[in-house]
Structure formats: C-alpha cells, structure tokens
Amino acid sequence: MTTKPRQFVAFAGHNLIARGTLEGVVLLCKQRLDEGEDQRIALYDDGNGGAVDVDFHGTVETVIENLADHPLASPPSPAAEPGRGPGRPKLGVVSREISLLPRHWEWLAEQRSGASATLRRLVDDARKSTSGQQVVRQQIDGAHKFMWDLAGDSPGFEEAARALFNQDFDAFATHISEWPKGVREQLKRFTDRARAAAAANA
C-alpha cells in the first residue's frame, strides 16, 4: 500500500504561496526568495499546524541537499529485493529493529501466531481504538498552532480561538471571515478534518 506523502504549506506574509511535499514547497519558497520576496516566508506542517524551520541560505542545490537531513523529510524507500533479506517485501512488510524487555520477549514467544504477527495485530488494534475525539483535538490544536503563529494579531483572534476550542466551527468561520483568504483556507482544512472525525465518532 502506498503511503500518501506528508503535506506542507507555505505563506509569504499572509498569502498562501505553495502546498505539497516538503521538497516541492521549499523549492517554490527558495525561488520566491531569490526573486526578491520581502515578506516573511513561513512553512507549516499541513497535518499538525507546526511551524517548519528550513535553511534557505546558499544555492538551490545546497538547500535541497540539506533537506535530506531534515527531521520531517520522508524516509527513503526500502531497497530490499523480493525474496531477499528479512521481512516479506512482496506484502509490504519491512524489517526493522525494535528493543523490548525480557518479559516482553517471553510473552511474545508464547503467542501462537509468532512475535511479528502478534506485534502487527497489537499495532492495528491500537490504531483502531484511537477515538475520533482524539483526532478532533489534534486538528483543533493544529489549527490553533497555525493561527497563533501566522494570525495572532488578526482582528477577532480571541473570539475565534474560543469558538475553535468549543468546537463551534460555524462561529469560528464567522470570526475569521475577514482574515486573508489563504489563512482561512488553511484553517478550514483543519476544521473540515475535525468535523469529519467528530461525525465518524458520533
């Protein structure tokens, strides 16, 4: 199964200028800066609203090369060939090292399905048990982080923040209705995901 690349968004001042993968967004930002952009360039994680620090000094090649060591850069795809090495590449199973205490290994050894299958089942069960309300909270927190950094001085900010944390998304949309379009669009992405999670959990 192919994992959707992590998404990022960039602003010049309050204007949305790019959305996409980290490398794609950084390239567009670097181009804007080299062309003389005089407004603050800010990058954010589209999933959690966190600000993303990138060093734009040097050439385009240097900036992209430095991205390889960025903590948010996508990990390289496994290079294992089918039928070779540990894991089951044809099924998308990847072998990686984990560290457990002796009692954990002992318990896993007692499971009829084997250690790997048992661990996969436990992870899947944990993922399914994550409540929709937790996802709602994550999206609300992401929206707040984003708006605090980029729009903290916007009119109606306090009222908007209260509506956001009260999960009154219609009132929230009203309070930010006069904010720049790009900022509203990004905030709507967070609240749409929060609405969807809340509905799924109802």
PDB file of N, CA and C in Angstrom, residues 95-176:
ATOM      1  N   SER A  95      11.471  -5.054   7.566  1.00  0.00           N
ATOM      2  CA  SER A  95      12.139  -5.488   8.793  1.00  0.00           C
ATOM      3  C   SER A  95      12.926  -4.344   9.405  1.00  0.00           C
ATOM      4  N   ARG A  96      12.657  -4.050  10.693  1.00  0.00           N
ATOM      5  CA  ARG A  96      13.401  -3.032  11.435  1.00  0.00           C
ATOM      6  C   ARG A  96      13.621  -3.520  12.849  1.00  0.00           C
ATOM      7  N   GLU A  97      14.647  -2.999  13.464  1.00  0.00           N
ATOM      8  CA  GLU A  97      14.982  -3.451  14.813  1.00  0.00           C
ATOM      9  C   GLU A  97      14.110  -2.757  15.851  1.00  0.00           C
ATOM     10  N   ILE A  98      13.658  -3.519  16.847  1.00  0.00           N
ATOM     11  CA  ILE A  98      12.958  -2.942  17.988  1.00  0.00           C
ATOM     12  C   ILE A  98      13.606  -3.463  19.264  1.00  0.00           C
ATOM     13  N   SER A  99      13.459  -2.726  20.341  1.00  0.00           N
ATOM     14  CA  SER A  99      14.040  -3.124  21.626  1.00  0.00           C
ATOM     15  C   SER A  99      12.933  -3.342  22.647  1.00  0.00           C
ATOM     16  N   LEU A 100      12.928  -4.527  23.273  1.00  0.00           N
ATOM     17  CA  LEU A 100      11.932  -4.865  24.281  1.00  0.00           C
ATOM     18  C   LEU A 100      12.624  -5.439  25.510  1.00  0.00           C
ATOM     19  N   LEU A 101      11.936  -5.395  26.627  1.00  0.00           N
ATOM     20  CA  LEU A 101      12.449  -6.013  27.846  1.00  0.00           C
ATOM     21  C   LEU A 101      12.273  -7.535  27.763  1.00  0.00           C
ATOM     22  N   PRO A 102      13.042  -8.287  28.547  1.00  0.00           N
ATOM     23  CA  PRO A 102      12.936  -9.756  28.502  1.00  0.00           C
ATOM     24  C   PRO A 102      11.522 -10.274  28.688  1.00  0.00           C
ATOM     25  N   ARG A 103      10.754  -9.637  29.603  1.00  0.00           N
ATOM     26  CA  ARG A 103       9.398 -10.131  29.840  1.00  0.00           C
ATOM     27  C   ARG A 103       8.507  -9.951  28.614  1.00  0.00           C
ATOM     28  N   HIS A 104       8.803  -8.920  27.813  1.00  0.00           N
ATOM     29  CA  HIS A 104       8.030  -8.709  26.598  1.00  0.00           C
ATOM     30  C   HIS A 104       8.334  -9.801  25.575  1.00  0.00           C
ATOM     31  N   TRP A 105       9.628 -10.121  25.432  1.00  0.00           N
ATOM     32  CA  TRP A 105      10.014 -11.181  24.504  1.00  0.00           C
ATOM     33  C   TRP A 105       9.432 -12.522  24.942  1.00  0.00           C
ATOM     34  N   GLU A 106       9.420 -12.751  26.246  1.00  0.00           N
ATOM     35  CA  GLU A 106       8.868 -14.012  26.762  1.00  0.00           C
ATOM     36  C   GLU A 106       7.387 -14.127  26.438  1.00  0.00           C
ATOM     37  N   TRP A 107       6.656 -13.027  26.612  1.00  0.00           N
ATOM     38  CA  TRP A 107       5.222 -13.053  26.319  1.00  0.00           C
ATOM     39  C   TRP A 107       4.984 -13.274  24.831  1.00  0.00           C
ATOM     40  N   LEU A 108       5.774 -12.599  23.984  1.00  0.00           N
ATOM     41  CA  LEU A 108       5.611 -12.759  22.543  1.00  0.00           C
ATOM     42  C   LEU A 108       5.904 -14.194  22.108  1.00  0.00           C
ATOM     43  N   ALA A 109       6.901 -14.810  22.757  1.00  0.00           N
ATOM     44  CA  ALA A 109       7.268 -16.184  22.394  1.00  0.00           C
ATOM     45  C   ALA A 109       6.143 -17.166  22.692  1.00  0.00           C
ATOM     46  N   GLU A 110       5.261 -16.811  23.602  1.00  0.00           N
ATOM     47  CA  GLU A 110       4.156 -17.692  23.979  1.00  0.00           C
ATOM     48  C   GLU A 110       2.957 -17.577  23.046  1.00  0.00           C
ATOM     49  N   GLN A 111       2.974 -16.565  22.167  1.00  0.00           N
ATOM     50  CA  GLN A 111       1.823 -16.347  21.291  1.00  0.00           C
ATOM     51  C   GLN A 111       1.870 -17.304  20.103  1.00  0.00           C
ATOM     52  N   ARG A 112       0.739 -17.902  19.778  1.00  0.00           N
ATOM     53  CA  ARG A 112       0.680 -18.924  18.733  1.00  0.00           C
ATOM     54  C   ARG A 112       1.008 -18.369  17.356  1.00  0.00           C
ATOM     55  N   SER A 113       0.681 -17.100  17.119  1.00  0.00           N
ATOM     56  CA  SER A 113       0.880 -16.538  15.782  1.00  0.00           C
ATOM     57  C   SER A 113       2.303 -16.039  15.531  1.00  0.00           C
ATOM     58  N   GLY A 114       3.166 -16.082  16.549  1.00  0.00           N
ATOM     59  CA  GLY A 114       4.528 -15.601  16.372  1.00  0.00           C
ATOM     60  C   GLY A 114       4.673 -14.143  16.762  1.00  0.00           C
ATOM     61  N   ALA A 115       5.904 -13.739  17.040  1.00  0.00           N
ATOM     62  CA  ALA A 115       6.165 -12.391  17.552  1.00  0.00           C
ATOM     63  C   ALA A 115       5.772 -11.299  16.562  1.00  0.00           C
ATOM     64  N   SER A 116       6.179 -11.447  15.297  1.00  0.00           N
ATOM     65  CA  SER A 116       5.912 -10.397  14.315  1.00  0.00           C
ATOM     66  C   SER A 116       4.422 -10.211  14.067  1.00  0.00           C
ATOM     67  N   ALA A 117       3.718 -11.310  13.867  1.00  0.00           N
ATOM     68  CA  ALA A 117       2.279 -11.223  13.615  1.00  0.00           C
ATOM     69  C   ALA A 117       1.544 -10.660  14.817  1.00  0.00           C
ATOM     70  N   THR A 118       1.981 -11.035  16.025  1.00  0.00           N
ATOM     71  CA  THR A 118       1.346 -10.526  17.241  1.00  0.00           C
ATOM     72  C   THR A 118       1.547  -9.024  17.373  1.00  0.00           C
ATOM     73  N   LEU A 119       2.767  -8.557  17.099  1.00  0.00           N
ATOM     74  CA  LEU A 119       3.041  -7.123  17.178  1.00  0.00           C
ATOM     75  C   LEU A 119       2.226  -6.347  16.152  1.00  0.00           C
ATOM     76  N   ARG A 120       2.121  -6.896  14.944  1.00  0.00           N
ATOM     77  CA  ARG A 120       1.317  -6.212  13.917  1.00  0.00           C
ATOM     78  C   ARG A 120      -0.139  -6.110  14.352  1.00  0.00           C
ATOM     79  N   ARG A 121      -0.672  -7.192  14.945  1.00  0.00           N
ATOM     80  CA  ARG A 121      -2.053  -7.177  15.406  1.00  0.00           C
ATOM     81  C   ARG A 121      -2.254  -6.155  16.516  1.00  0.00           C
ATOM     82  N   LEU A 122      -1.303  -6.079  17.455  1.00  0.00           N
ATOM     83  CA  LEU A 122      -1.417  -5.125  18.556  1.00  0.00           C
ATOM     84  C   LEU A 122      -1.404  -3.690  18.041  1.00  0.00           C
ATOM     85  N   VAL A 123      -0.543  -3.422  17.058  1.00  0.00           N
ATOM     86  CA  VAL A 123      -0.480  -2.071  16.490  1.00  0.00           C
ATOM     87  C   VAL A 123      -1.787  -1.737  15.777  1.00  0.00           C
ATOM     88  N   ASP A 124      -2.311  -2.673  15.005  1.00  0.00           N
ATOM     89  CA  ASP A 124      -3.574  -2.435  14.295  1.00  0.00           C
ATOM     90  C   ASP A 124      -4.722  -2.201  15.274  1.00  0.00           C
ATOM     91  N   ASP A 125      -4.761  -2.990  16.348  1.00  0.00           N
ATOM     92  CA  ASP A 125      -5.819  -2.824  17.355  1.00  0.00           C
ATOM     93  C   ASP A 125      -5.718  -1.456  18.017  1.00  0.00           C
ATOM     94  N   ALA A 126      -4.480  -1.020  18.293  1.00  0.00           N
ATOM     95  CA  ALA A 126      -4.284   0.290  18.931  1.00  0.00           C
ATOM     96  C   ALA A 126      -4.723   1.411  17.996  1.00  0.00           C
ATOM     97  N   ARG A 127      -4.430   1.251  16.712  1.00  0.00           N
ATOM     98  CA  ARG A 127      -4.841   2.272  15.747  1.00  0.00           C
ATOM     99  C   ARG A 127      -6.353   2.365  15.651  1.00  0.00           C
ATOM    100  N   LYS A 128      -7.027   1.211  15.661  1.00  0.00           N
ATOM    101  CA  LYS A 128      -8.489   1.206  15.564  1.00  0.00           C
ATOM    102  C   LYS A 128      -9.145   1.805  16.808  1.00  0.00           C
ATOM    103  N   SER A 129      -8.471   1.675  17.943  1.00  0.00           N
ATOM    104  CA  SER A 129      -9.079   2.132  19.190  1.00  0.00           C
ATOM    105  C   SER A 129      -8.907   3.634  19.415  1.00  0.00           C
ATOM    106  N   THR A 130      -8.108   4.281  18.558  1.00  0.00           N
ATOM    107  CA  THR A 130      -7.939   5.732  18.681  1.00  0.00           C
ATOM    108  C   THR A 130      -9.276   6.413  18.425  1.00  0.00           C
ATOM    109  N   SER A 131      -9.762   7.131  19.382  1.00  0.00           N
ATOM    110  CA  SER A 131     -11.097   7.721  19.271  1.00  0.00           C
ATOM    111  C   SER A 131     -11.118   8.884  18.295  1.00  0.00           C
ATOM    112  N   GLY A 132     -12.290   9.068  17.676  1.00  0.00           N
ATOM    113  CA  GLY A 132     -12.461  10.206  16.790  1.00  0.00           C
ATOM    114  C   GLY A 132     -12.261  11.519  17.510  1.00  0.00           C
ATOM    115  N   GLN A 133     -12.614  11.549  18.805  1.00  0.00           N
ATOM    116  CA  GLN A 133     -12.464  12.786  19.555  1.00  0.00           C
ATOM    117  C   GLN A 133     -10.996  13.167  19.692  1.00  0.00           C
ATOM    118  N   GLN A 134     -10.119  12.162  19.757  1.00  0.00           N
ATOM    119  CA  GLN A 134      -8.693  12.455  19.825  1.00  0.00           C
ATOM    120  C   GLN A 134      -8.222  13.109  18.528  1.00  0.00           C
ATOM    121  N   VAL A 135      -8.736  12.624  17.401  1.00  0.00           N
ATOM    122  CA  VAL A 135      -8.401  13.226  16.124  1.00  0.00           C
ATOM    123  C   VAL A 135      -8.933  14.653  16.061  1.00  0.00           C
ATOM    124  N   VAL A 136     -10.138  14.856  16.566  1.00  0.00           N
ATOM    125  CA  VAL A 136     -10.716  16.204  16.612  1.00  0.00           C
ATOM    126  C   VAL A 136      -9.802  17.134  17.393  1.00  0.00           C
ATOM    127  N   ARG A 137      -9.354  16.675  18.554  1.00  0.00           N
ATOM    128  CA  ARG A 137      -8.487  17.501  19.394  1.00  0.00           C
ATOM    129  C   ARG A 137      -7.170  17.804  18.688  1.00  0.00           C
ATOM    130  N   GLN A 138      -6.620  16.827  17.986  1.00  0.00           N
ATOM    131  CA  GLN A 138      -5.365  17.035  17.269  1.00  0.00           C
ATOM    132  C   GLN A 138      -5.525  18.101  16.193  1.00  0.00           C
ATOM    133  N   GLN A 139      -6.650  18.070  15.490  1.00  0.00           N
ATOM    134  CA  GLN A 139      -6.874  19.058  14.434  1.00  0.00           C
ATOM    135  C   GLN A 139      -7.138  20.442  15.006  1.00  0.00           C
ATOM    136  N   ILE A 140      -7.839  20.502  16.119  1.00  0.00           N
ATOM    137  CA  ILE A 140      -8.070  21.791  16.772  1.00  0.00           C
ATOM    138  C   ILE A 140      -6.748  22.381  17.256  1.00  0.00           C
ATOM    139  N   ASP A 141      -5.924  21.550  17.863  1.00  0.00           N
ATOM    140  CA  ASP A 141      -4.617  22.024  18.319  1.00  0.00           C
ATOM    141  C   ASP A 141      -3.763  22.480  17.143  1.00  0.00           C
ATOM    142  N   GLY A 142      -3.841  21.742  16.029  1.00  0.00           N
ATOM    143  CA  GLY A 142      -3.085  22.129  14.850  1.00  0.00           C
ATOM    144  C   GLY A 142      -3.538  23.468  14.301  1.00  0.00           C
ATOM    145  N   ALA A 143      -4.856  23.673  14.250  1.00  0.00           N
ATOM    146  CA  ALA A 143      -5.391  24.952  13.777  1.00  0.00           C
ATOM    147  C   ALA A 143      -4.936  26.094  14.670  1.00  0.00           C
ATOM    148  N   HIS A 144      -4.938  25.843  15.984  1.00  0.00           N
ATOM    149  CA  HIS A 144      -4.557  26.900  16.912  1.00  0.00           C
ATOM    150  C   HIS A 144      -3.071  27.242  16.796  1.00  0.00           C
ATOM    151  N   LYS A 145      -2.229  26.220  16.657  1.00  0.00           N
ATOM    152  CA  LYS A 145      -0.796  26.476  16.484  1.00  0.00           C
ATOM    153  C   LYS A 145      -0.547  27.311  15.240  1.00  0.00           C
ATOM    154  N   PHE A 146      -1.214  26.946  14.167  1.00  0.00           N
ATOM    155  CA  PHE A 146      -1.036  27.660  12.908  1.00  0.00           C
ATOM    156  C   PHE A 146      -1.502  29.109  13.025  1.00  0.00           C
ATOM    157  N   MET A 147      -2.715  29.312  13.540  1.00  0.00           N
ATOM    158  CA  MET A 147      -3.254  30.672  13.591  1.00  0.00           C
ATOM    159  C   MET A 147      -2.526  31.534  14.616  1.00  0.00           C
ATOM    160  N   TRP A 148      -2.020  30.934  15.674  1.00  0.00           N
ATOM    161  CA  TRP A 148      -1.263  31.705  16.665  1.00  0.00           C
ATOM    162  C   TRP A 148       0.014  32.255  16.044  1.00  0.00           C
ATOM    163  N   ASP A 149       0.676  31.435  15.219  1.00  0.00           N
ATOM    164  CA  ASP A 149       1.937  31.867  14.618  1.00  0.00           C
ATOM    165  C   ASP A 149       1.729  32.868  13.491  1.00  0.00           C
ATOM    166  N   LEU A 150       0.715  32.620  12.664  1.00  0.00           N
ATOM    167  CA  LEU A 150       0.569  33.448  11.465  1.00  0.00           C
ATOM    168  C   LEU A 150      -0.461  34.559  11.605  1.00  0.00           C
ATOM    169  N   ALA A 151      -1.450  34.387  12.469  1.00  0.00           N
ATOM    170  CA  ALA A 151      -2.547  35.355  12.537  1.00  0.00           C
ATOM    171  C   ALA A 151      -2.863  35.783  13.960  1.00  0.00           C
ATOM    172  N   GLY A 152      -1.877  35.723  14.833  1.00  0.00           N
ATOM    173  CA  GLY A 152      -2.104  36.048  16.234  1.00  0.00           C
ATOM    174  C   GLY A 152      -2.544  37.474  16.483  1.00  0.00           C
ATOM    175  N   ASP A 153      -2.248  38.365  15.539  1.00  0.00           N
ATOM    176  CA  ASP A 153      -2.648  39.766  15.717  1.00  0.00           C
ATOM    177  C   ASP A 153      -3.855  40.134  14.860  1.00  0.00           C
ATOM    178  N   SER A 154      -4.531  39.145  14.311  1.00  0.00           N
ATOM    179  CA  SER A 154      -5.682  39.413  13.451  1.00  0.00           C
ATOM    180  C   SER A 154      -6.895  39.801  14.288  1.00  0.00           C
ATOM    181  N   PRO A 155      -7.783  40.633  13.753  1.00  0.00           N
ATOM    182  CA  PRO A 155      -8.984  41.037  14.494  1.00  0.00           C
ATOM    183  C   PRO A 155      -9.878  39.837  14.794  1.00  0.00           C
ATOM    184  N   GLY A 156     -10.376  39.783  16.033  1.00  0.00           N
ATOM    185  CA  GLY A 156     -11.256  38.695  16.421  1.00  0.00           C
ATOM    186  C   GLY A 156     -10.532  37.405  16.764  1.00  0.00           C
ATOM    187  N   PHE A 157      -9.207  37.498  16.951  1.00  0.00           N
ATOM    188  CA  PHE A 157      -8.440  36.274  17.221  1.00  0.00           C
ATOM    189  C   PHE A 157      -8.920  35.565  18.487  1.00  0.00           C
ATOM    190  N   GLU A 158      -9.104  36.304  19.568  1.00  0.00           N
ATOM    191  CA  GLU A 158      -9.505  35.690  20.833  1.00  0.00           C
ATOM    192  C   GLU A 158     -10.866  35.012  20.716  1.00  0.00           C
ATOM    193  N   GLU A 159     -11.802  35.696  20.065  1.00  0.00           N
ATOM    194  CA  GLU A 159     -13.126  35.121  19.883  1.00  0.00           C
ATOM    195  C   GLU A 159     -13.060  33.864  19.011  1.00  0.00           C
ATOM    196  N   ALA A 160     -12.229  33.918  17.969  1.00  0.00           N
ATOM    197  CA  ALA A 160     -12.077  32.768  17.087  1.00  0.00           C
ATOM    198  C   ALA A 160     -11.476  31.585  17.840  1.00  0.00           C
ATOM    199  N   ALA A 161     -10.486  31.864  18.682  1.00  0.00           N
ATOM    200  CA  ALA A 161      -9.844  30.791  19.439  1.00  0.00           C
ATOM    201  C   ALA A 161     -10.837  30.132  20.396  1.00  0.00           C
ATOM    202  N   ARG A 162     -11.669  30.932  21.043  1.00  0.00           N
ATOM    203  CA  ARG A 162     -12.663  30.355  21.961  1.00  0.00           C
ATOM    204  C   ARG A 162     -13.649  29.466  21.201  1.00  0.00           C
ATOM    205  N   ALA A 163     -14.108  29.949  20.040  1.00  0.00           N
ATOM    206  CA  ALA A 163     -15.046  29.151  19.249  1.00  0.00           C
ATOM    207  C   ALA A 163     -14.381  27.861  18.771  1.00  0.00           C
ATOM    208  N   LEU A 164     -13.118  27.954  18.422  1.00  0.00           N
ATOM    209  CA  LEU A 164     -12.387  26.772  17.960  1.00  0.00           C
ATOM    210  C   LEU A 164     -12.318  25.709  19.050  1.00  0.00           C
ATOM    211  N   PHE A 165     -11.915  26.103  20.242  1.00  0.00           N
ATOM    212  CA  PHE A 165     -11.779  25.139  21.327  1.00  0.00           C
ATOM    213  C   PHE A 165     -13.134  24.644  21.842  1.00  0.00           C
ATOM    214  N   ASN A 166     -14.185  25.408  21.588  1.00  0.00           N
ATOM    215  CA  ASN A 166     -15.533  24.956  21.932  1.00  0.00           C
ATOM    216  C   ASN A 166     -16.134  24.076  20.836  1.00  0.00           C
ATOM    217  N   GLN A 167     -15.371  23.866  19.780  1.00  0.00           N
ATOM    218  CA  GLN A 167     -15.800  23.065  18.635  1.00  0.00           C
ATOM    219  C   GLN A 167     -17.042  23.649  17.967  1.00  0.00           C
ATOM    220  N   ASP A 168     -17.167  24.970  18.054  1.00  0.00           N
ATOM    221  CA  ASP A 168     -18.246  25.674  17.357  1.00  0.00           C
ATOM    222  C   ASP A 168     -17.647  26.177  16.042  1.00  0.00           C
ATOM    223  N   PHE A 169     -17.546  25.287  15.075  1.00  0.00           N
ATOM    224  CA  PHE A 169     -16.813  25.590  13.863  1.00  0.00           C
ATOM    225  C   PHE A 169     -17.527  26.611  12.974  1.00  0.00           C
ATOM    226  N   ASP A 170     -18.849  26.680  13.084  1.00  0.00           N
ATOM    227  CA  ASP A 170     -19.566  27.694  12.314  1.00  0.00           C
ATOM    228  C   ASP A 170     -19.247  29.093  12.853  1.00  0.00           C
ATOM    229  N   ALA A 171     -19.258  29.245  14.174  1.00  0.00           N
ATOM    230  CA  ALA A 171     -18.901  30.530  14.770  1.00  0.00           C
ATOM    231  C   ALA A 171     -17.447  30.858  14.471  1.00  0.00           C
ATOM    232  N   PHE A 172     -16.604  29.867  14.507  1.00  0.00           N
ATOM    233  CA  PHE A 172     -15.187  30.069  14.194  1.00  0.00           C
ATOM    234  C   PHE A 172     -15.037  30.644  12.784  1.00  0.00           C
ATOM    235  N   ALA A 173     -15.746  30.047  11.820  1.00  0.00           N
ATOM    236  CA  ALA A 173     -15.676  30.533  10.441  1.00  0.00           C
ATOM    237  C   ALA A 173     -16.146  31.978  10.337  1.00  0.00           C
ATOM    238  N   THR A 174     -17.157  32.330  11.136  1.00  0.00           N
ATOM    239  CA  THR A 174     -17.653  33.713  11.128  1.00  0.00           C
ATOM    240  C   THR A 174     -16.602  34.675  11.664  1.00  0.00           C
ATOM    241  N   HIS A 175     -15.937  34.295  12.750  1.00  0.00           N
ATOM    242  CA  HIS A 175     -14.939  35.170  13.370  1.00  0.00           C
ATOM    243  C   HIS A 175     -13.725  35.406  12.469  1.00  0.00           C
ATOM    244  N   ILE A 176     -13.416  34.441  11.593  1.00  0.00           N
ATOM    245  CA  ILE A 176     -12.229  34.614  10.752  1.00  0.00           C
ATOM    246  C   ILE A 176     -12.600  35.023   9.327  1.00  0.00           C
TER     247      ILE A 176
END
